[in-house]
Amino acid sequence: MDRLGFLTGRAARAVLILFGVIVLNFVLLRLAPGDAASVLAGDQGAADPAFVAELRHDLGLDRSVPEQLWIYTKSLARLDFGQSYRDQRPVIDIIAERLPATLLLTVTAFGFALAAGITLGSIAARHAGTLLDTVLTGISVMFFAMPLFWTGLMAILLFSVWLNWLPSYGMQTVGEGGSDLSLVGDVAVHLILPALTLGLFYMAIYMRVTRASVLDVLDRDFVRTARAKGLRPGLIWRQHVLRNALLPIITFASLQAGQLIGGSILIETVFAWPGVGRLAFDALMQRDYNLLLAIFFITSAIVVVINLVADFLYVAADPRIELGA
Amino acid sequence: MISRLLRTIMLSVAVTLLTLAGLAAQQAGGTLNLIVQPEPPTVNVGVNRLGPTTYVGNKIYESLLTYSADLRPLPRLAQSWSISDDGLVYTFNLRHDVKWHDGQPFTAKDVVFSFQKFLPALQARSRLNLAEVKDIATPDDHTVVFTLKAPYPAFIYVHNTAVLPAHLYEGVSDFRTAEANSKFIGTGPFKFAEWKKGSFIHLVRNPDYWDAGKPHLNDIFFHVIPDANSRAVAFETGQVDVLRAGDVENFDITRLAGLDGVQLTEAGWEFLQPVGYIHLNNRHKPLDDARVRQAIAHAIDRQFIIDTIFGGFGHETNGPLSRQSRFKDTSVETKYEFDPAKANALLDEVGLKPDANGVRFELQFVPLPYGELWQREAEYIREALSPVGIKVNIVATDVPGWFKRLTTFDYDLAENFVYTTPDPAIGISYAYTTLEGDNAGTTGGNVHGYSNPAVDKLLADAAHENDFDKRKALYSQAQKIISADVPLVWTHDIVFPTLYRTKVRDLITTGLGTDENFADVWLAK
């Protein structure tokens, strides 16, 4: 299959998936008891029934669910994500403010997790059965088993409260201006703890997968043949072992990309990181449907794109794999 | 002669020095770091009256009056006022030298616009206030005269609501979505500067504030930190200077209060007067029987709730009003001692026999989804009611779900706390008055479905009685009946402590506590 055909096929599938996401989320959200009108009325402390009914009418919540879905899909077709009930602003503006923070956090964490996970996993596999292997495996089990928020709190306790090296919350030092360069440095310092906390969990997974995968490949005939041919160990490692061991890691990484955004909700909460994960949580709590649906839509779109990229990476890693297979 | 002159000179020098020292003590400048939790949807207090909105917004917007810790009205945008002897005419004289943050003058037009148009359109509570008014007149630009339909003494306590700039809303029909709502133009000591959503809200000193020399602070940052532990850390490491109730859980308060340079105060809740309670759905069997409700009250050790769950913060209460209320009459209240045997006896008397498992009946309990302490209280209630044969099933919800269940009577037991406020007419009346129709409106309303015509009449009469002693007598009668009927179980008269670093001075100066405008707050170097 040629690349264009593959791409259009995948794109069409992606659109279908995204539409499914919209409908499913829309219906699920409407099934939860309570709506935005009751939250808004609750905010006011006191409201008479007529007031709540009026609110509900203003927000279009008194229509039937299919009718609301139809209205929503129509506006979505015009790429209009609607207004936030609470913020009275277009949801797309709100998300645009917060998405960069999440992307910065998750991409950094992802990069760190991959690099550290593959490196440590390879080292563990090369030294399988030794003390080093046991120690590394132990570390990975520990970070995998510890809840994210707990790792985060312990990191804050150690690096912020006791050592006072790193800031405990936020994305930048509040109330301090400065040049662009110092701002970059400031954000970078703030990024360390949350990115590490989020990254360590996923690093543990990649470490395990890499170790198992490398051990598996090491046993294969072609590696034995390469050794018998007298190839240099470094070359065997790069060309034969790692390349083949990478495939399951790519699969895992592409699946995990979606979870990373979910995991960032916890991290963003603990570290007061102003990202889209927390925004989604707040929107859910306040039944801000338009905002929540748009966040679901955009994050789903990101995950779909990542999976598409992963498909191409398979081919790059192993030319024997055919597109569209 | 000379010595007298000398003495006079020395005395005046001393007085001058003392005055200077006094002035110098209130240092100008500095940044105050606070926490706003949760992040509010807006800081326009005309649009939303949520706690966080009021906390931030009251520094930007001002009201006609504020209230002292002993609940005397104090001048704010109104510099003086008078109430006619028959209690019908309220005349407010406004300050002449007040400017909006955009430079426009503040006038009577703004007050009338806010009271008559803007607030009632957005806030049901303001509609109730407006319903008491027959006529609003503005004889000149700086006088507003409210004429009421009937005497309504609570009227002096409704003027802590925001005044909004009328000139920004000319030609606007839908106040809810008006663009001016997010411009945050007030008359207050601080001006809105920046809101980085999810991170912080920044306010700066208003150099043109009408109270010359104030505010003392240069700017205020409200940090948004969603996790309670992280908020405690931010306070511990000195990144924020004040923790309000709810910023950290009660069990953390004693530890943080013990830190060097940290002080704790319980002051500042004299106006809101929060009271915690367990709603009993009076419309559901067997809770419609007063003896069953009394049995539940006897089965709960409310002192345990105060001491163990709320970390020792709180006071015993046996009726609808807070200990801080002028109308509280403990002498008429029925006291429900912790006495499971008595509870069992009452339930036996009603004829609710335990089955083979010792269960008389089951109840659905909807806890308040506002943090860990309420969750723990719910678990305690479940344990406490089990020995008297009441099986409690906890139904966890989020805030909208909780709201929905309460306002539609879809629960048996539910937790809540309410601000009972300085006057029962605006604070608690609607929680005990018979509902017209089926919808209680809000969770602060009569969601327990209590109905007693005698109470209805007492509350309505008391609200419109001009004579204080007669009012007090009417409210005493109402408290007597309500506390005997136990339409709900009052768990505790809430104490919300505030923690702050000692360098923060004059933090709490009125009955509104940290909801004040912070014109007086200053930082010691």
Coordinates of N, CA and C in Angstrom, one line a residue, chain B residues 77 79 93-99 105-107 140-143 210:
Chain B
L77 N -18.6 53.0 51.1 CA -19.0 53.9 50.1 C -20.0 54.9 50.6
Q79 N -20.9 57.3 53.6 CA -20.1 57.8 54.7 C -21.0 58.0 56.0
N93 N -25.9 58.5 52.7 CA -25.1 59.6 52.2 C -23.8 59.1 51.6
L94 N -23.6 59.2 50.3 CA -22.4 58.6 49.7 C -21.2 59.6 49.8
R95 N -20.0 59.0 49.7 CA -18.8 59.8 49.7 C -18.7 60.5 48.4
H96 N -18.1 61.7 48.4 CA -18.0 62.6 47.3 C -16.8 62.4 46.4
D97 N -15.7 61.8 47.1 CA -14.4 61.8 46.5 C -14.0 60.4 46.0
V98 N -15.0 59.6 45.6 CA -14.7 58.3 45.1 C -14.6 58.2 43.6
K99 N -13.6 57.5 43.1 CA -13.5 57.3 41.6 C -13.4 55.8 41.3
P105 N -16.3 59.2 38.0 CA -16.7 59.4 39.4 C -17.8 58.4 39.8
F106 N -17.8 58.1 41.1 CA -18.8 57.2 41.6 C -20.0 58.0 42.1
T107 N -21.2 57.6 41.7 CA -22.4 58.4 42.1 C -23.5 57.5 42.6
D140 N -30.1 63.6 45.1 CA -29.0 64.2 44.5 C -28.0 63.1 44.2
D141 N -26.8 63.5 43.6 CA -25.8 62.5 43.1 C -25.2 61.7 44.2
H142 N -25.3 62.2 45.4 CA -24.7 61.5 46.5 C -25.6 61.1 47.6
T143 N -26.9 60.9 47.3 CA -27.8 60.4 48.3 C -28.7 59.4 47.7
W210 N -9.9 56.6 47.8 CA -10.5 57.7 48.5 C -10.0 57.8 49.9

